[in-house]
Amino acid sequence: MFDELEKYNLNGNFFFQATDRLEEVCNAPRDQFGVFLVYALHKGRVELIYVGKTGYHRPGTRKQEEPSLHDGLRENLVDGLHFDETKRKNCWPVQMLIEDIEALHIHWYVTCDGKYNDRPKTIKIKILKIYENIYGTF
């Protein structure tokens, strides 16, 4: 569905169940930046429920400088804040139980590496626009 992401060779995915420890199943790199898509497996259906990005620019640095980015994929997926400003590793299992979600399937893509220097925020916006064009809503 998202052809924009096919060009990124450094990518991966993993499954997360409410009984798992996110820090144990997450296979995203610590020192790379990009986007991630979270799909929920619920009652035999798969639905995209979240598009996230990692890497933000430190104040006072030029946006073109890759070293100015921090907040890598793994750090953001595991310890990033979600919902009511709670770390994902803590709030995702609870929300999954509340919504009867069997598992999450997380796909991650490195958009800033030696070959590409695509800003994660820009790619996230593109993905959300594609989704909106297909489904009519975010």
JSON list of C-alpha atoms in Angstrom, two decimals:
[
{"chain": "A", "resi": 1, "resn": "MET", "atom": "CA", "xyz": [0.00, 0.00, 0.00]},
{"chain": "A", "resi": 2, "resn": "PHE", "atom": "CA", "xyz": [2.85, 2.38, 0.78]},
{"chain": "A", "resi": 3, "resn": "ASP", "atom": "CA", "xyz": [5.19, 2.31, -2.20]},
{"chain": "A", "resi": 4, "resn": "GLU", "atom": "CA", "xyz": [7.07, 5.24, -0.63]},
{"chain": "A", "resi": 5, "resn": "LEU", "atom": "CA", "xyz": [8.62, 2.81, 1.86]},
{"chain": "A", "resi": 6, "resn": "GLU", "atom": "CA", "xyz": [9.82, 0.16, -0.59]},
{"chain": "A", "resi": 7, "resn": "LYS", "atom": "CA", "xyz": [13.05, 1.98, -1.39]},
{"chain": "A", "resi": 8, "resn": "TYR", "atom": "CA", "xyz": [14.37, 1.69, 2.16]},
{"chain": "A", "resi": 9, "resn": "ASN", "atom": "CA", "xyz": [16.54, -1.42, 2.33]},
{"chain": "A", "resi": 10, "resn": "LEU", "atom": "CA", "xyz": [17.16, -1.11, 6.05]},
{"chain": "A", "resi": 11, "resn": "ASN", "atom": "CA", "xyz": [13.83, -2.16, 7.52]},
{"chain": "A", "resi": 12, "resn": "GLY", "atom": "CA", "xyz": [12.25, -4.82, 9.64]},
{"chain": "A", "resi": 13, "resn": "ASN", "atom": "CA", "xyz": [9.22, -5.88, 11.60]},
{"chain": "A", "resi": 14, "resn": "PHE", "atom": "CA", "xyz": [8.20, -7.71, 14.73]},
{"chain": "A", "resi": 15, "resn": "PHE", "atom": "CA", "xyz": [5.09, -8.88, 16.55]},
{"chain": "A", "resi": 16, "resn": "PHE", "atom": "CA", "xyz": [4.14, -7.72, 20.02]},
{"chain": "A", "resi": 17, "resn": "GLN", "atom": "CA", "xyz": [1.57, -9.35, 22.29]},
{"chain": "A", "resi": 18, "resn": "ALA", "atom": "CA", "xyz": [0.31, -7.87, 25.55]},
{"chain": "A", "resi": 19, "resn": "THR", "atom": "CA", "xyz": [2.19, -10.52, 27.52]},
{"chain": "A", "resi": 20, "resn": "ASP", "atom": "CA", "xyz": [5.52, -9.71, 25.82]},
{"chain": "A", "resi": 21, "resn": "ARG", "atom": "CA", "xyz": [8.15, -7.27, 26.99]},
{"chain": "A", "resi": 22, "resn": "LEU", "atom": "CA", "xyz": [8.48, -4.67, 24.23]},
{"chain": "A", "resi": 23, "resn": "GLU", "atom": "CA", "xyz": [12.18, -4.18, 24.92]},
{"chain": "A", "resi": 24, "resn": "GLU", "atom": "CA", "xyz": [12.75, -7.91, 24.28]},
{"chain": "A", "resi": 25, "resn": "VAL", "atom": "CA", "xyz": [10.81, -8.31, 21.01]},
{"chain": "A", "resi": 26, "resn": "CYS", "atom": "CA", "xyz": [11.71, -4.97, 19.41]},
{"chain": "A", "resi": 27, "resn": "ASN", "atom": "CA", "xyz": [14.36, -5.52, 16.74]},
{"chain": "A", "resi": 28, "resn": "ALA", "atom": "CA", "xyz": [14.65, -1.91, 15.54]},
{"chain": "A", "resi": 29, "resn": "PRO", "atom": "CA", "xyz": [18.12, -0.34, 15.56]},
{"chain": "A", "resi": 30, "resn": "ARG", "atom": "CA", "xyz": [19.09, 2.07, 18.33]},
{"chain": "A", "resi": 31, "resn": "ASP", "atom": "CA", "xyz": [21.11, 4.52, 16.28]},
{"chain": "A", "resi": 32, "resn": "GLN", "atom": "CA", "xyz": [18.99, 4.83, 13.13]},
{"chain": "A", "resi": 33, "resn": "PHE", "atom": "CA", "xyz": [16.08, 7.15, 12.39]},
{"chain": "A", "resi": 34, "resn": "GLY", "atom": "CA", "xyz": [12.91, 6.66, 10.41]},
{"chain": "A", "resi": 35, "resn": "VAL", "atom": "CA", "xyz": [9.25, 5.78, 10.55]},
{"chain": "A", "resi": 36, "resn": "PHE", "atom": "CA", "xyz": [7.22, 2.91, 11.94]},
{"chain": "A", "resi": 37, "resn": "LEU", "atom": "CA", "xyz": [3.74, 1.61, 11.20]},
{"chain": "A", "resi": 38, "resn": "VAL", "atom": "CA", "xyz": [1.70, -0.22, 13.82]},
{"chain": "A", "resi": 39, "resn": "TYR", "atom": "CA", "xyz": [-0.93, -2.70, 12.68]},
{"chain": "A", "resi": 40, "resn": "ALA", "atom": "CA", "xyz": [-3.44, -4.23, 15.11]},
{"chain": "A", "resi": 41, "resn": "LEU", "atom": "CA", "xyz": [-4.56, -7.84, 14.74]},
{"chain": "A", "resi": 42, "resn": "HIS", "atom": "CA", "xyz": [-8.09, -7.85, 16.10]},
{"chain": "A", "resi": 43, "resn": "LYS", "atom": "CA", "xyz": [-10.80, -10.49, 15.54]},
{"chain": "A", "resi": 44, "resn": "GLY", "atom": "CA", "xyz": [-9.23, -11.80, 12.35]},
{"chain": "A", "resi": 45, "resn": "ARG", "atom": "CA", "xyz": [-8.68, -8.35, 10.85]},
{"chain": "A", "resi": 46, "resn": "VAL", "atom": "CA", "xyz": [-5.54, -6.30, 10.38]},
{"chain": "A", "resi": 47, "resn": "GLU", "atom": "CA", "xyz": [-5.79, -2.53, 10.66]},
{"chain": "A", "resi": 48, "resn": "LEU", "atom": "CA", "xyz": [-3.20, 0.23, 10.54]},
{"chain": "A", "resi": 49, "resn": "ILE", "atom": "CA", "xyz": [-3.65, 2.07, 13.84]},
{"chain": "A", "resi": 50, "resn": "TYR", "atom": "CA", "xyz": [-0.59, 4.28, 14.12]},
{"chain": "A", "resi": 51, "resn": "VAL", "atom": "CA", "xyz": [2.18, 5.86, 12.07]},
{"chain": "A", "resi": 52, "resn": "GLY", "atom": "CA", "xyz": [5.12, 7.11, 14.08]},
{"chain": "A", "resi": 53, "resn": "LYS", "atom": "CA", "xyz": [8.41, 8.79, 13.38]},
{"chain": "A", "resi": 54, "resn": "THR", "atom": "CA", "xyz": [11.70, 9.00, 15.18]},
{"chain": "A", "resi": 55, "resn": "GLY", "atom": "CA", "xyz": [14.50, 11.46, 15.18]},
{"chain": "A", "resi": 56, "resn": "TYR", "atom": "CA", "xyz": [14.07, 15.10, 15.92]},
{"chain": "A", "resi": 57, "resn": "HIS", "atom": "CA", "xyz": [16.46, 17.96, 15.50]},
{"chain": "A", "resi": 58, "resn": "ARG", "atom": "CA", "xyz": [18.24, 19.44, 18.46]},
{"chain": "A", "resi": 59, "resn": "PRO", "atom": "CA", "xyz": [17.68, 23.16, 18.89]},
{"chain": "A", "resi": 60, "resn": "GLY", "atom": "CA", "xyz": [20.41, 25.28, 17.32]},
{"chain": "A", "resi": 61, "resn": "THR", "atom": "CA", "xyz": [21.44, 22.77, 14.64]},
{"chain": "A", "resi": 62, "resn": "ARG", "atom": "CA", "xyz": [20.81, 22.90, 10.93]},
{"chain": "A", "resi": 63, "resn": "LYS", "atom": "CA", "xyz": [18.18, 20.45, 9.71]},
{"chain": "A", "resi": 64, "resn": "GLN", "atom": "CA", "xyz": [20.49, 19.16, 6.98]},
{"chain": "A", "resi": 65, "resn": "GLU", "atom": "CA", "xyz": [22.94, 17.80, 9.53]},
{"chain": "A", "resi": 66, "resn": "GLU", "atom": "CA", "xyz": [22.13, 14.16, 10.18]},
{"chain": "A", "resi": 67, "resn": "PRO", "atom": "CA", "xyz": [24.14, 14.06, 13.45]},
{"chain": "A", "resi": 68, "resn": "SER", "atom": "CA", "xyz": [21.74, 16.63, 14.88]},
{"chain": "A", "resi": 69, "resn": "LEU", "atom": "CA", "xyz": [19.05, 13.95, 14.99]},
{"chain": "A", "resi": 70, "resn": "HIS", "atom": "CA", "xyz": [18.49, 11.88, 18.08]},
{"chain": "A", "resi": 71, "resn": "ASP", "atom": "CA", "xyz": [15.77, 9.56, 19.42]},
{"chain": "A", "resi": 72, "resn": "GLY", "atom": "CA", "xyz": [16.48, 6.40, 17.42]},
{"chain": "A", "resi": 73, "resn": "LEU", "atom": "CA", "xyz": [13.90, 3.86, 16.28]},
{"chain": "A", "resi": 74, "resn": "ARG", "atom": "CA", "xyz": [14.34, 1.44, 19.16]},
{"chain": "A", "resi": 75, "resn": "GLU", "atom": "CA", "xyz": [14.40, 4.17, 21.80]},
{"chain": "A", "resi": 76, "resn": "ASN", "atom": "CA", "xyz": [11.23, 5.72, 20.41]},
{"chain": "A", "resi": 77, "resn": "LEU", "atom": "CA", "xyz": [9.37, 2.43, 20.00]},
{"chain": "A", "resi": 78, "resn": "VAL", "atom": "CA", "xyz": [10.15, 1.16, 23.50]},
{"chain": "A", "resi": 79, "resn": "ASP", "atom": "CA", "xyz": [10.41, 4.30, 25.62]},
{"chain": "A", "resi": 80, "resn": "GLY", "atom": "CA", "xyz": [8.58, 6.83, 23.45]},
{"chain": "A", "resi": 81, "resn": "LEU", "atom": "CA", "xyz": [5.53, 8.47, 24.93]},
{"chain": "A", "resi": 82, "resn": "HIS", "atom": "CA", "xyz": [2.05, 7.50, 23.77]},
{"chain": "A", "resi": 83, "resn": "PHE", "atom": "CA", "xyz": [-1.55, 8.19, 24.78]},
{"chain": "A", "resi": 84, "resn": "ASP", "atom": "CA", "xyz": [-1.45, 10.06, 28.08]},
{"chain": "A", "resi": 85, "resn": "GLU", "atom": "CA", "xyz": [2.31, 10.64, 28.03]},
{"chain": "A", "resi": 86, "resn": "THR", "atom": "CA", "xyz": [3.08, 7.08, 29.15]},
{"chain": "A", "resi": 87, "resn": "LYS", "atom": "CA", "xyz": [5.92, 5.02, 27.72]},
{"chain": "A", "resi": 88, "resn": "ARG", "atom": "CA", "xyz": [4.80, 2.66, 24.97]},
{"chain": "A", "resi": 89, "resn": "LYS", "atom": "CA", "xyz": [6.25, -0.37, 26.75]},
{"chain": "A", "resi": 90, "resn": "ASN", "atom": "CA", "xyz": [3.81, 0.36, 29.60]},
{"chain": "A", "resi": 91, "resn": "CYS", "atom": "CA", "xyz": [0.67, 1.64, 27.86]},
{"chain": "A", "resi": 92, "resn": "TRP", "atom": "CA", "xyz": [0.50, -0.59, 24.77]},
{"chain": "A", "resi": 93, "resn": "PRO", "atom": "CA", "xyz": [-0.11, -3.85, 26.71]},
{"chain": "A", "resi": 94, "resn": "VAL", "atom": "CA", "xyz": [-2.87, -2.24, 28.78]},
{"chain": "A", "resi": 95, "resn": "GLN", "atom": "CA", "xyz": [-4.58, -0.71, 25.74]},
{"chain": "A", "resi": 96, "resn": "MET", "atom": "CA", "xyz": [-4.33, -4.02, 23.88]},
{"chain": "A", "resi": 97, "resn": "LEU", "atom": "CA", "xyz": [-6.16, -5.78, 26.71]},
{"chain": "A", "resi": 98, "resn": "ILE", "atom": "CA", "xyz": [-8.81, -3.06, 26.88]},
{"chain": "A", "resi": 99, "resn": "GLU", "atom": "CA", "xyz": [-9.45, -3.22, 23.11]},
{"chain": "A", "resi": 100, "resn": "ASP", "atom": "CA", "xyz": [-9.06, -7.02, 22.87]},
{"chain": "A", "resi": 101, "resn": "ILE", "atom": "CA", "xyz": [-6.17, -6.71, 20.38]},
{"chain": "A", "resi": 102, "resn": "GLU", "atom": "CA", "xyz": [-4.43, -10.04, 19.89]},
{"chain": "A", "resi": 103, "resn": "ALA", "atom": "CA", "xyz": [-1.13, -8.61, 18.70]},
{"chain": "A", "resi": 104, "resn": "LEU", "atom": "CA", "xyz": [0.55, -5.62, 17.16]},
{"chain": "A", "resi": 105, "resn": "HIS", "atom": "CA", "xyz": [2.65, -6.01, 14.02]},
{"chain": "A", "resi": 106, "resn": "ILE", "atom": "CA", "xyz": [5.18, -3.20, 13.87]},
{"chain": "A", "resi": 107, "resn": "HIS", "atom": "CA", "xyz": [7.05, -2.40, 10.64]},
{"chain": "A", "resi": 108, "resn": "TRP", "atom": "CA", "xyz": [9.99, 0.00, 10.81]},
{"chain": "A", "resi": 109, "resn": "TYR", "atom": "CA", "xyz": [11.98, 1.74, 8.07]},
{"chain": "A", "resi": 110, "resn": "VAL", "atom": "CA", "xyz": [15.27, 3.63, 8.31]},
{"chain": "A", "resi": 111, "resn": "THR", "atom": "CA", "xyz": [14.90, 6.80, 6.24]},
{"chain": "A", "resi": 112, "resn": "CYS", "atom": "CA", "xyz": [18.18, 8.48, 7.24]},
{"chain": "A", "resi": 113, "resn": "ASP", "atom": "CA", "xyz": [21.25, 6.43, 6.42]},
{"chain": "A", "resi": 114, "resn": "GLY", "atom": "CA", "xyz": [24.22, 6.60, 4.06]},
{"chain": "A", "resi": 115, "resn": "LYS", "atom": "CA", "xyz": [22.04, 6.12, 1.00]},
{"chain": "A", "resi": 116, "resn": "TYR", "atom": "CA", "xyz": [18.97, 8.19, 1.93]},
{"chain": "A", "resi": 117, "resn": "ASN", "atom": "CA", "xyz": [18.58, 11.28, 4.06]},
{"chain": "A", "resi": 118, "resn": "ASP", "atom": "CA", "xyz": [14.79, 11.56, 4.08]},
{"chain": "A", "resi": 119, "resn": "ARG", "atom": "CA", "xyz": [13.39, 13.32, 7.11]},
{"chain": "A", "resi": 120, "resn": "PRO", "atom": "CA", "xyz": [11.18, 10.95, 9.10]},
{"chain": "A", "resi": 121, "resn": "LYS", "atom": "CA", "xyz": [8.61, 13.70, 9.65]},
{"chain": "A", "resi": 122, "resn": "THR", "atom": "CA", "xyz": [8.26, 14.25, 5.89]},
{"chain": "A", "resi": 123, "resn": "ILE", "atom": "CA", "xyz": [7.83, 10.52, 5.22]},
{"chain": "A", "resi": 124, "resn": "LYS", "atom": "CA", "xyz": [5.27, 10.21, 8.02]},
{"chain": "A", "resi": 125, "resn": "ILE", "atom": "CA", "xyz": [3.21, 13.03, 6.50]},
{"chain": "A", "resi": 126, "resn": "LYS", "atom": "CA", "xyz": [3.37, 11.35, 3.07]},
{"chain": "A", "resi": 127, "resn": "ILE", "atom": "CA", "xyz": [2.16, 8.04, 4.54]},
{"chain": "A", "resi": 128, "resn": "LEU", "atom": "CA", "xyz": [-0.72, 9.75, 6.36]},
{"chain": "A", "resi": 129, "resn": "LYS", "atom": "CA", "xyz": [-1.77, 11.55, 3.17]},
{"chain": "A", "resi": 130, "resn": "ILE", "atom": "CA", "xyz": [-1.74, 8.29, 1.21]},
{"chain": "A", "resi": 131, "resn": "TYR", "atom": "CA", "xyz": [-3.84, 6.65, 3.93]},
{"chain": "A", "resi": 132, "resn": "GLU", "atom": "CA", "xyz": [-6.28, 9.56, 3.94]},
{"chain": "A", "resi": 133, "resn": "ASN", "atom": "CA", "xyz": [-6.61, 9.41, 0.13]},
{"chain": "A", "resi": 134, "resn": "ILE", "atom": "CA", "xyz": [-7.44, 5.70, 0.29]},
{"chain": "A", "resi": 135, "resn": "TYR", "atom": "CA", "xyz": [-9.73, 5.64, 3.36]},
{"chain": "A", "resi": 136, "resn": "GLY", "atom": "CA", "xyz": [-10.95, 9.23, 3.54]},
{"chain": "A", "resi": 137, "resn": "THR", "atom": "CA", "xyz": [-9.78, 9.73, 7.11]},
{"chain": "A", "resi": 138, "resn": "PHE", "atom": "CA", "xyz": [-6.76, 9.38, 9.38]}
]
